[in-house]
Amino acid sequence: MFFNGEANIKGVRIGAVLILEYGQHYPASAKIRFPCSNNMAEYEACILGIRMAVDMNVKELLVIGDSDLLIHQDQGEWSTKNVKILPYLHCVKELCKKFMKIEFKHVPRIQNEFADALATLSSTNQHLDKNYINPIELEIMDQHAYYFHVDKEPDGKPWYQDIRKFLTTRGYSENATNGQKRALRRLENHFFLNMEILYRRTPDLGSLRCVDAAEATRLLEEIHAGTYEPQMNGFTLAKKILRAGYFWMTMESNSIRYVQKCHQCQIHGDFIRVLPNE
C-alpha cells in the first residue's frame, strides 16, 4: 500500500493505492475540510489505505510512504510528543492488530509518484505497469480519522435487549447462565417499560430513557460540542447527560474516552507542569 498526504495553500488532500500480488490497483483519494498540518495529512492518507486493506480482508500488508516521521513513529523508533499526532498513532496501532503481518517501509518521494498523484488529484499519471485501474473514489471527510464512536453491540441489538425481554415476557435468552439470570432479576426493580421505551428509575433524577449505541454517540457529540460548545471534562459530560434524561450502562467511561479524543480539548486543555513529589 502506497500513501501520500499534503497540505498547502490549495487545501489538504490525501491519496492511497492498494496493489495486490497479481497487479490489480485500488486507488482512493479524499479532500479534507478540517484544518490539518502536513504530518497529520500523511497519517490521514496512511489510515485511509490501511482501512481499505481491512475492508478487503487483507491479512499481510506492506505500507510504503515517503514520510520519514510517520514510518519511524509507527515502527517505534521515534517517540511522539505532539498531541495532534498521538491520536493518529494510536489509531494506526489499533488497525495494525487486524493483520497477521504488517510492515512499514520508507522510500524516496520519487518512488511514491502514484500516491503523490492521487493526493494532488492528478488524472494524467500513467503507472509503469499499465495495469487496469478502477475509477478513483472521491470522498469528503468532515471528521478526523480517529474520530470516536460508542462501540456497537456485537449482535446488532441494543444493550438493554435482555432487560426489555425479561420485563415483557419474563423469559431469558437462550444461552443465559445462572449468574446472568440472577442479574436480570436484580435489575428488574431499576427498569420499567412505557410502551416500547425502556426507562431506568433513579432516586433523585426520576426516570432516564435508555438509549442504544448510535443515539449515545449523537448525545456525546451534541452535549460536549453542540450549540454552545461547553467542552466539559468526561465526568461532567456524563452527569450532564444524566440531567438531560438519558442513560446507558457505559456512559461514564464513554464520556471520558470521548473527551480524551476531542481535538480541541487536547489543544486548549490545561497542562500540569508541576514536578512530581512524595
PDB file of C-alpha atoms in Angstrom:
ATOM      1  CA  MET A   1       0.000   0.000   0.000  1.00  0.00           C
ATOM      2  CA  PHE A   2       1.423   3.379  -1.089  1.00  0.00           C
ATOM      3  CA  PHE A   3       0.127   6.550   0.561  1.00  0.00           C
ATOM      4  CA  ASN A   4       0.760  10.283   0.489  1.00  0.00           C
ATOM      5  CA  GLY A   5      -0.815  13.376   2.003  1.00  0.00           C
ATOM      6  CA  GLU A   6      -0.108  17.050   1.548  1.00  0.00           C
ATOM      7  CA  ALA A   7      -1.299  20.340   2.998  1.00  0.00           C
ATOM      8  CA  ASN A   8      -0.692  23.545   1.076  1.00  0.00           C
ATOM      9  CA  ILE A   9      -2.353  26.807   0.123  1.00  0.00           C
ATOM     10  CA  LYS A  10      -4.773  24.937  -2.154  1.00  0.00           C
ATOM     11  CA  GLY A  11      -6.076  22.750   0.678  1.00  0.00           C
ATOM     12  CA  VAL A  12      -5.449  19.352   2.263  1.00  0.00           C
ATOM     13  CA  ARG A  13      -5.621  16.275   0.054  1.00  0.00           C
ATOM     14  CA  ILE A  14      -4.690  12.645   0.633  1.00  0.00           C
ATOM     15  CA  GLY A  15      -4.326   9.571  -1.550  1.00  0.00           C
ATOM     16  CA  ALA A  16      -3.548   5.879  -1.209  1.00  0.00           C
ATOM     17  CA  VAL A  17      -3.313   2.940  -3.587  1.00  0.00           C
ATOM     18  CA  LEU A  18      -3.552  -0.725  -2.661  1.00  0.00           C
ATOM     19  CA  ILE A  19      -1.709  -3.091  -5.050  1.00  0.00           C
ATOM     20  CA  LEU A  20      -2.484  -6.798  -4.868  1.00  0.00           C
ATOM     21  CA  GLU A  21       0.023  -9.554  -5.638  1.00  0.00           C
ATOM     22  CA  TYR A  22      -1.293 -10.062  -9.172  1.00  0.00           C
ATOM     23  CA  GLY A  23      -1.020  -6.347 -10.006  1.00  0.00           C
ATOM     24  CA  GLN A  24      -4.579  -5.082  -9.529  1.00  0.00           C
ATOM     25  CA  HIS A  25      -4.624  -1.459  -8.310  1.00  0.00           C
ATOM     26  CA  TYR A  26      -7.248   0.013  -5.963  1.00  0.00           C
ATOM     27  CA  PRO A  27      -6.713   3.786  -5.640  1.00  0.00           C
ATOM     28  CA  ALA A  28      -8.566   6.129  -3.306  1.00  0.00           C
ATOM     29  CA  SER A  29      -8.429   9.890  -2.809  1.00  0.00           C
ATOM     30  CA  ALA A  30     -10.111  12.269  -0.396  1.00  0.00           C
ATOM     31  CA  LYS A  31     -10.309  16.004   0.264  1.00  0.00           C
ATOM     32  CA  ILE A  32     -10.104  17.159   3.890  1.00  0.00           C
ATOM     33  CA  ARG A  33     -12.163  20.089   5.114  1.00  0.00           C
ATOM     34  CA  PHE A  34     -10.852  20.498   8.677  1.00  0.00           C
ATOM     35  CA  PRO A  35      -7.517  22.271   9.471  1.00  0.00           C
ATOM     36  CA  CYS A  36      -4.649  19.854   9.098  1.00  0.00           C
ATOM     37  CA  SER A  37      -0.840  20.005   9.146  1.00  0.00           C
ATOM     38  CA  ASN A  38       1.333  18.168   6.646  1.00  0.00           C
ATOM     39  CA  ASN A  39       2.192  15.375   9.118  1.00  0.00           C
ATOM     40  CA  MET A  40      -1.490  14.969  10.023  1.00  0.00           C
ATOM     41  CA  ALA A  41      -2.295  14.696   6.298  1.00  0.00           C
ATOM     42  CA  GLU A  42       0.281  11.896   5.968  1.00  0.00           C
ATOM     43  CA  TYR A  43      -1.420   9.982   8.802  1.00  0.00           C
ATOM     44  CA  GLU A  44      -4.866  10.560   7.272  1.00  0.00           C
ATOM     45  CA  ALA A  45      -3.609   9.079   3.989  1.00  0.00           C
ATOM     46  CA  CYS A  46      -1.997   6.117   5.757  1.00  0.00           C
ATOM     47  CA  ILE A  47      -5.171   5.340   7.725  1.00  0.00           C
ATOM     48  CA  LEU A  48      -7.242   5.662   4.545  1.00  0.00           C
ATOM     49  CA  GLY A  49      -5.138   2.982   2.839  1.00  0.00           C
ATOM     50  CA  ILE A  50      -4.972   0.654   5.861  1.00  0.00           C
ATOM     51  CA  ARG A  51      -8.749   0.775   6.318  1.00  0.00           C
ATOM     52  CA  MET A  52      -9.188  -0.017   2.661  1.00  0.00           C
ATOM     53  CA  ALA A  53      -6.988  -3.106   3.160  1.00  0.00           C
ATOM     54  CA  VAL A  54      -9.018  -4.115   6.237  1.00  0.00           C
ATOM     55  CA  ASP A  55     -12.277  -3.833   4.265  1.00  0.00           C
ATOM     56  CA  MET A  56     -10.788  -6.107   1.586  1.00  0.00           C
ATOM     57  CA  ASN A  57      -9.837  -8.671   4.261  1.00  0.00           C
ATOM     58  CA  VAL A  58      -6.094  -8.371   3.563  1.00  0.00           C
ATOM     59  CA  LYS A  59      -4.012 -10.265   6.143  1.00  0.00           C
ATOM     60  CA  GLU A  60      -0.456  -9.306   5.129  1.00  0.00           C
ATOM     61  CA  LEU A  61       0.381  -5.709   4.215  1.00  0.00           C
ATOM     62  CA  LEU A  62       3.478  -3.709   3.331  1.00  0.00           C
ATOM     63  CA  VAL A  63       2.901   0.015   3.959  1.00  0.00           C
ATOM     64  CA  ILE A  64       5.180   2.254   1.854  1.00  0.00           C
ATOM     65  CA  GLY A  65       5.428   6.030   2.150  1.00  0.00           C
ATOM     66  CA  ASP A  66       7.838   8.934   1.810  1.00  0.00           C
ATOM     67  CA  SER A  67       7.081  10.364   5.277  1.00  0.00           C
ATOM     68  CA  ASP A  68      10.193   9.644   7.340  1.00  0.00           C
ATOM     69  CA  LEU A  69       8.463  10.807  10.535  1.00  0.00           C
ATOM     70  CA  LEU A  70       5.389   8.576  10.165  1.00  0.00           C
ATOM     71  CA  ILE A  71       7.328   5.422   9.259  1.00  0.00           C
ATOM     72  CA  HIS A  72       9.754   5.695  12.177  1.00  0.00           C
ATOM     73  CA  GLN A  73       6.993   6.565  14.655  1.00  0.00           C
ATOM     74  CA  ASP A  74       4.908   3.550  13.616  1.00  0.00           C
ATOM     75  CA  GLN A  75       7.987   1.322  13.865  1.00  0.00           C
ATOM     76  CA  GLY A  76       8.550   2.572  17.402  1.00  0.00           C
ATOM     77  CA  GLU A  77      11.976   4.001  16.588  1.00  0.00           C
ATOM     78  CA  TRP A  78      10.990   7.644  17.213  1.00  0.00           C
ATOM     79  CA  SER A  79       8.979   8.977  20.141  1.00  0.00           C
ATOM     80  CA  THR A  80       5.814  11.034  19.613  1.00  0.00           C
ATOM     81  CA  LYS A  81       5.259  14.129  21.738  1.00  0.00           C
ATOM     82  CA  ASN A  82       2.928  16.168  19.525  1.00  0.00           C
ATOM     83  CA  VAL A  83      -0.602  15.975  20.966  1.00  0.00           C
ATOM     84  CA  LYS A  84      -2.017  16.400  17.463  1.00  0.00           C
ATOM     85  CA  ILE A  85      -0.209  13.285  16.202  1.00  0.00           C
ATOM     86  CA  LEU A  86      -0.750  10.974  19.201  1.00  0.00           C
ATOM     87  CA  PRO A  87      -4.409  10.108  18.380  1.00  0.00           C
ATOM     88  CA  TYR A  88      -3.384   9.215  14.824  1.00  0.00           C
ATOM     89  CA  LEU A  89      -0.565   6.992  16.072  1.00  0.00           C
ATOM     90  CA  HIS A  90      -2.944   5.163  18.445  1.00  0.00           C
ATOM     91  CA  CYS A  91      -5.426   4.695  15.594  1.00  0.00           C
ATOM     92  CA  VAL A  92      -2.722   3.145  13.366  1.00  0.00           C
ATOM     93  CA  LYS A  93      -1.641   0.829  16.193  1.00  0.00           C
ATOM     94  CA  GLU A  94      -5.219  -0.415  16.633  1.00  0.00           C
ATOM     95  CA  LEU A  95      -5.621  -1.020  12.887  1.00  0.00           C
ATOM     96  CA  CYS A  96      -2.332  -2.953  12.784  1.00  0.00           C
ATOM     97  CA  LYS A  97      -3.815  -5.521  15.192  1.00  0.00           C
ATOM     98  CA  LYS A  98      -6.218  -6.627  12.444  1.00  0.00           C
ATOM     99  CA  PHE A  99      -3.382  -8.018  10.296  1.00  0.00           C
ATOM    100  CA  MET A 100      -1.385 -11.192  10.673  1.00  0.00           C
ATOM    101  CA  LYS A 101       1.683  -9.337   9.386  1.00  0.00           C
ATOM    102  CA  ILE A 102       2.202  -5.651   8.629  1.00  0.00           C
ATOM    103  CA  GLU A 103       5.431  -3.797   7.874  1.00  0.00           C
ATOM    104  CA  PHE A 104       6.324  -0.156   7.224  1.00  0.00           C
ATOM    105  CA  LYS A 105       8.913   0.952   4.683  1.00  0.00           C
ATOM    106  CA  HIS A 106      10.257   4.392   3.820  1.00  0.00           C
ATOM    107  CA  VAL A 107      11.023   5.257   0.189  1.00  0.00           C
ATOM    108  CA  PRO A 108      12.126   8.485  -1.519  1.00  0.00           C
ATOM    109  CA  ARG A 109       9.402  10.734  -2.873  1.00  0.00           C
ATOM    110  CA  ILE A 110      10.326   9.863  -6.464  1.00  0.00           C
ATOM    111  CA  GLN A 111       9.325   6.230  -5.814  1.00  0.00           C
ATOM    112  CA  ASN A 112       5.924   7.291  -4.479  1.00  0.00           C
ATOM    113  CA  GLU A 113       4.685   9.081  -7.589  1.00  0.00           C
ATOM    114  CA  PHE A 114       1.360   7.275  -7.932  1.00  0.00           C
ATOM    115  CA  ALA A 115       0.190   8.073  -4.392  1.00  0.00           C
ATOM    116  CA  ASP A 116       1.510  11.615  -4.809  1.00  0.00           C
ATOM    117  CA  ALA A 117      -0.544  11.956  -7.989  1.00  0.00           C
ATOM    118  CA  LEU A 118      -3.650  10.804  -6.123  1.00  0.00           C
ATOM    119  CA  ALA A 119      -3.015  13.335  -3.367  1.00  0.00           C
ATOM    120  CA  THR A 120      -2.872  16.114  -5.948  1.00  0.00           C
ATOM    121  CA  LEU A 121      -5.919  14.646  -7.732  1.00  0.00           C
ATOM    122  CA  SER A 122      -3.983  14.302 -10.957  1.00  0.00           C
ATOM    123  CA  SER A 123      -5.733  12.172 -13.569  1.00  0.00           C
ATOM    124  CA  THR A 124      -2.871  12.227 -16.071  1.00  0.00           C
ATOM    125  CA  ASN A 125      -0.490   9.946 -14.179  1.00  0.00           C
ATOM    126  CA  GLN A 126       0.224   6.683 -16.034  1.00  0.00           C
ATOM    127  CA  HIS A 127       1.621   3.802 -13.971  1.00  0.00           C
ATOM    128  CA  LEU A 128       4.558   1.944 -15.477  1.00  0.00           C
ATOM    129  CA  ASP A 129       2.886  -1.480 -15.261  1.00  0.00           C
ATOM    130  CA  LYS A 130      -0.086  -0.168 -17.300  1.00  0.00           C
ATOM    131  CA  ASN A 131      -2.484  -2.401 -15.369  1.00  0.00           C
ATOM    132  CA  TYR A 132      -6.183  -1.659 -15.344  1.00  0.00           C
ATOM    133  CA  ILE A 133      -7.046   0.921 -12.674  1.00  0.00           C
ATOM    134  CA  ASN A 134     -10.552   1.319 -11.263  1.00  0.00           C
ATOM    135  CA  PRO A 135     -12.185   4.788 -11.222  1.00  0.00           C
ATOM    136  CA  ILE A 136     -10.936   6.915  -8.334  1.00  0.00           C
ATOM    137  CA  GLU A 137     -13.431   7.257  -5.490  1.00  0.00           C
ATOM    138  CA  LEU A 138     -13.550  10.807  -4.081  1.00  0.00           C
ATOM    139  CA  GLU A 139     -14.719  11.382  -0.521  1.00  0.00           C
ATOM    140  CA  ILE A 140     -15.417  14.450   1.621  1.00  0.00           C
ATOM    141  CA  MET A 141     -14.117  13.984   5.177  1.00  0.00           C
ATOM    142  CA  ASP A 142     -15.577  16.221   7.914  1.00  0.00           C
ATOM    143  CA  GLN A 143     -14.027  14.386  10.884  1.00  0.00           C
ATOM    144  CA  HIS A 144     -10.605  13.111  11.913  1.00  0.00           C
ATOM    145  CA  ALA A 145      -9.697   9.512  11.068  1.00  0.00           C
ATOM    146  CA  TYR A 146      -9.514   8.595  14.770  1.00  0.00           C
ATOM    147  CA  TYR A 147     -12.999  10.044  15.451  1.00  0.00           C
ATOM    148  CA  PHE A 148     -14.689   8.451  18.453  1.00  0.00           C
ATOM    149  CA  HIS A 149     -17.849   6.350  18.319  1.00  0.00           C
ATOM    150  CA  VAL A 150     -19.507   4.331  21.052  1.00  0.00           C
ATOM    151  CA  ASP A 151     -18.843   0.649  20.354  1.00  0.00           C
ATOM    152  CA  LYS A 152     -21.877  -1.058  18.876  1.00  0.00           C
ATOM    153  CA  GLU A 153     -23.192  -4.297  20.282  1.00  0.00           C
ATOM    154  CA  PRO A 154     -21.697  -7.414  18.593  1.00  0.00           C
ATOM    155  CA  ASP A 155     -25.121  -8.874  17.729  1.00  0.00           C
ATOM    156  CA  GLY A 156     -26.511  -5.549  16.483  1.00  0.00           C
ATOM    157  CA  LYS A 157     -29.122  -5.382  19.266  1.00  0.00           C
ATOM    158  CA  PRO A 158     -29.206  -2.664  21.968  1.00  0.00           C
ATOM    159  CA  TRP A 159     -27.536  -3.402  25.303  1.00  0.00           C
ATOM    160  CA  TYR A 160     -30.915  -3.427  27.090  1.00  0.00           C
ATOM    161  CA  GLN A 161     -32.481  -6.098  24.833  1.00  0.00           C
ATOM    162  CA  ASP A 162     -32.358  -8.831  27.522  1.00  0.00           C
ATOM    163  CA  ILE A 163     -33.797  -6.498  30.180  1.00  0.00           C
ATOM    164  CA  ARG A 164     -36.665  -5.450  27.934  1.00  0.00           C
ATOM    165  CA  LYS A 165     -37.384  -9.064  27.010  1.00  0.00           C
ATOM    166  CA  PHE A 166     -37.441 -10.108  30.665  1.00  0.00           C
ATOM    167  CA  LEU A 167     -39.839  -7.296  31.590  1.00  0.00           C
ATOM    168  CA  THR A 168     -42.114  -8.175  28.666  1.00  0.00           C
ATOM    169  CA  THR A 169     -42.172 -11.988  28.672  1.00  0.00           C
ATOM    170  CA  ARG A 170     -40.398 -12.904  31.933  1.00  0.00           C
ATOM    171  CA  GLY A 171     -38.088 -15.003  29.775  1.00  0.00           C
ATOM    172  CA  TYR A 172     -34.309 -15.250  29.399  1.00  0.00           C
ATOM    173  CA  SER A 173     -32.053 -15.516  26.368  1.00  0.00           C
ATOM    174  CA  GLU A 174     -31.189 -18.994  25.115  1.00  0.00           C
ATOM    175  CA  ASN A 175     -27.583 -19.071  26.374  1.00  0.00           C
ATOM    176  CA  ALA A 176     -28.137 -17.183  29.633  1.00  0.00           C
ATOM    177  CA  THR A 177     -26.182 -18.514  32.625  1.00  0.00           C
ATOM    178  CA  ASN A 178     -27.483 -18.708  36.191  1.00  0.00           C
ATOM    179  CA  GLY A 179     -25.479 -15.611  37.095  1.00  0.00           C
ATOM    180  CA  GLN A 180     -26.961 -13.650  34.196  1.00  0.00           C
ATOM    181  CA  LYS A 181     -30.464 -14.727  35.191  1.00  0.00           C
ATOM    182  CA  ARG A 182     -29.880 -13.535  38.769  1.00  0.00           C
ATOM    183  CA  ALA A 183     -28.573 -10.208  37.430  1.00  0.00           C
ATOM    184  CA  LEU A 184     -31.704  -9.725  35.306  1.00  0.00           C
ATOM    185  CA  ARG A 185     -33.958 -10.402  38.270  1.00  0.00           C
ATOM    186  CA  ARG A 186     -31.945  -7.923  40.334  1.00  0.00           C
ATOM    187  CA  LEU A 187     -32.123  -5.248  37.607  1.00  0.00           C
ATOM    188  CA  GLU A 188     -35.884  -5.664  37.258  1.00  0.00           C
ATOM    189  CA  ASN A 189     -36.568  -3.204  40.087  1.00  0.00           C
ATOM    190  CA  HIS A 190     -34.466  -0.481  38.418  1.00  0.00           C
ATOM    191  CA  PHE A 191     -36.145  -0.501  34.978  1.00  0.00           C
ATOM    192  CA  PHE A 192     -39.683  -0.222  33.632  1.00  0.00           C
ATOM    193  CA  LEU A 193     -41.311  -0.174  30.194  1.00  0.00           C
ATOM    194  CA  ASN A 194     -43.563   2.546  28.808  1.00  0.00           C
ATOM    195  CA  MET A 195     -44.938   1.227  25.521  1.00  0.00           C
ATOM    196  CA  GLU A 196     -41.721   0.268  23.649  1.00  0.00           C
ATOM    197  CA  ILE A 197     -39.394   2.646  25.517  1.00  0.00           C
ATOM    198  CA  LEU A 198     -37.287   1.406  28.425  1.00  0.00           C
ATOM    199  CA  TYR A 199     -36.652   3.725  31.387  1.00  0.00           C
ATOM    200  CA  ARG A 200     -34.360   3.453  34.390  1.00  0.00           C
ATOM    201  CA  ARG A 201     -35.594   4.512  37.827  1.00  0.00           C
ATOM    202  CA  THR A 202     -33.326   6.710  39.936  1.00  0.00           C
ATOM    203  CA  PRO A 203     -33.916   8.003  43.476  1.00  0.00           C
ATOM    204  CA  ASP A 204     -33.002  11.621  42.673  1.00  0.00           C
ATOM    205  CA  LEU A 205     -33.485  12.123  38.908  1.00  0.00           C
ATOM    206  CA  GLY A 206     -36.766  10.364  38.350  1.00  0.00           C
ATOM    207  CA  SER A 207     -36.770   8.380  35.079  1.00  0.00           C
ATOM    208  CA  LEU A 208     -33.980   8.149  32.500  1.00  0.00           C
ATOM    209  CA  ARG A 209     -34.604   6.948  28.947  1.00  0.00           C
ATOM    210  CA  CYS A 210     -32.284   4.110  27.852  1.00  0.00           C
ATOM    211  CA  VAL A 211     -30.533   4.709  24.513  1.00  0.00           C
ATOM    212  CA  ASP A 212     -28.568   2.469  22.156  1.00  0.00           C
ATOM    213  CA  ALA A 213     -25.010   2.970  20.835  1.00  0.00           C
ATOM    214  CA  ALA A 214     -25.976   5.116  17.823  1.00  0.00           C
ATOM    215  CA  GLU A 215     -28.039   7.554  19.878  1.00  0.00           C
ATOM    216  CA  ALA A 216     -25.382   7.618  22.610  1.00  0.00           C
ATOM    217  CA  THR A 217     -22.812   8.801  20.056  1.00  0.00           C
ATOM    218  CA  ARG A 218     -25.112  11.609  18.916  1.00  0.00           C
ATOM    219  CA  LEU A 219     -25.710  12.681  22.530  1.00  0.00           C
ATOM    220  CA  LEU A 220     -21.968  12.817  23.246  1.00  0.00           C
ATOM    221  CA  GLU A 221     -21.346  14.945  20.153  1.00  0.00           C
ATOM    222  CA  GLU A 222     -24.189  17.397  20.810  1.00  0.00           C
ATOM    223  CA  ILE A 223     -23.786  17.855  24.567  1.00  0.00           C
ATOM    224  CA  HIS A 224     -19.976  18.093  24.533  1.00  0.00           C
ATOM    225  CA  ALA A 225     -19.516  20.362  21.499  1.00  0.00           C
ATOM    226  CA  GLY A 226     -23.001  21.267  20.382  1.00  0.00           C
ATOM    227  CA  THR A 227     -24.694  24.657  20.044  1.00  0.00           C
ATOM    228  CA  TYR A 228     -22.707  26.486  22.728  1.00  0.00           C
ATOM    229  CA  GLU A 229     -19.602  24.228  22.722  1.00  0.00           C
ATOM    230  CA  PRO A 230     -19.098  23.948  26.504  1.00  0.00           C
ATOM    231  CA  GLN A 231     -16.150  21.498  26.060  1.00  0.00           C
ATOM    232  CA  MET A 232     -16.537  19.940  29.547  1.00  0.00           C
ATOM    233  CA  ASN A 233     -14.496  17.085  31.011  1.00  0.00           C
ATOM    234  CA  GLY A 234     -15.557  13.444  30.975  1.00  0.00           C
ATOM    235  CA  PHE A 235     -17.203  13.217  34.415  1.00  0.00           C
ATOM    236  CA  THR A 236     -19.115  16.473  33.922  1.00  0.00           C
ATOM    237  CA  LEU A 237     -20.223  15.295  30.490  1.00  0.00           C
ATOM    238  CA  ALA A 238     -21.658  12.072  31.936  1.00  0.00           C
ATOM    239  CA  LYS A 239     -23.523  13.998  34.657  1.00  0.00           C
ATOM    240  CA  LYS A 240     -24.922  16.443  32.106  1.00  0.00           C
ATOM    241  CA  ILE A 241     -26.256  13.533  30.021  1.00  0.00           C
ATOM    242  CA  LEU A 242     -27.960  12.194  33.154  1.00  0.00           C
ATOM    243  CA  ARG A 243     -29.535  15.588  33.837  1.00  0.00           C
ATOM    244  CA  ALA A 244     -30.760  15.639  30.241  1.00  0.00           C
ATOM    245  CA  GLY A 245     -32.673  12.424  30.989  1.00  0.00           C
ATOM    246  CA  TYR A 246     -30.685   9.710  29.152  1.00  0.00           C
ATOM    247  CA  PHE A 247     -28.863   6.593  30.299  1.00  0.00           C
ATOM    248  CA  TRP A 248     -26.711   3.717  29.092  1.00  0.00           C
ATOM    249  CA  MET A 249     -24.506   1.349  31.064  1.00  0.00           C
ATOM    250  CA  THR A 250     -21.054   2.601  29.966  1.00  0.00           C
ATOM    251  CA  MET A 251     -21.837   6.299  29.730  1.00  0.00           C
ATOM    252  CA  GLU A 252     -19.116   7.431  32.174  1.00  0.00           C
ATOM    253  CA  SER A 253     -16.261   5.525  30.517  1.00  0.00           C
ATOM    254  CA  ASN A 254     -17.522   6.513  27.056  1.00  0.00           C
ATOM    255  CA  SER A 255     -17.624  10.173  28.103  1.00  0.00           C
ATOM    256  CA  ILE A 256     -14.034  10.055  29.388  1.00  0.00           C
ATOM    257  CA  ARG A 257     -12.817   8.375  26.181  1.00  0.00           C
ATOM    258  CA  TYR A 258     -14.686  10.912  24.058  1.00  0.00           C
ATOM    259  CA  VAL A 259     -13.056  13.872  25.821  1.00  0.00           C
ATOM    260  CA  GLN A 260      -9.624  12.237  25.544  1.00  0.00           C
ATOM    261  CA  LYS A 261     -10.055  12.061  21.761  1.00  0.00           C
ATOM    262  CA  CYS A 262     -11.514  15.565  21.375  1.00  0.00           C
ATOM    263  CA  HIS A 263      -9.006  17.574  19.347  1.00  0.00           C
ATOM    264  CA  GLN A 264      -9.908  20.979  20.812  1.00  0.00           C
ATOM    265  CA  CYS A 265      -9.760  19.670  24.398  1.00  0.00           C
ATOM    266  CA  GLN A 266      -6.233  18.337  23.857  1.00  0.00           C
ATOM    267  CA  ILE A 267      -5.015  21.567  22.244  1.00  0.00           C
ATOM    268  CA  HIS A 268      -6.576  24.061  24.686  1.00  0.00           C
ATOM    269  CA  GLY A 269      -6.597  21.934  27.843  1.00  0.00           C
ATOM    270  CA  ASP A 270      -4.606  22.797  30.963  1.00  0.00           C
ATOM    271  CA  PHE A 271      -1.208  21.109  31.191  1.00  0.00           C
ATOM    272  CA  ILE A 272       0.088  20.201  34.644  1.00  0.00           C
ATOM    273  CA  ARG A 273       3.707  21.374  34.784  1.00  0.00           C
ATOM    274  CA  VAL A 274       4.378  20.804  38.495  1.00  0.00           C
ATOM    275  CA  LEU A 275       7.219  18.355  39.165  1.00  0.00           C
ATOM    276  CA  PRO A 276       6.200  15.093  40.919  1.00  0.00           C
ATOM    277  CA  ASN A 277       6.942  14.811  44.628  1.00  0.00           C
ATOM    278  CA  GLU A 278       6.250  12.449  47.506  1.00  0.00           C
TER     279      GLU A 278
END
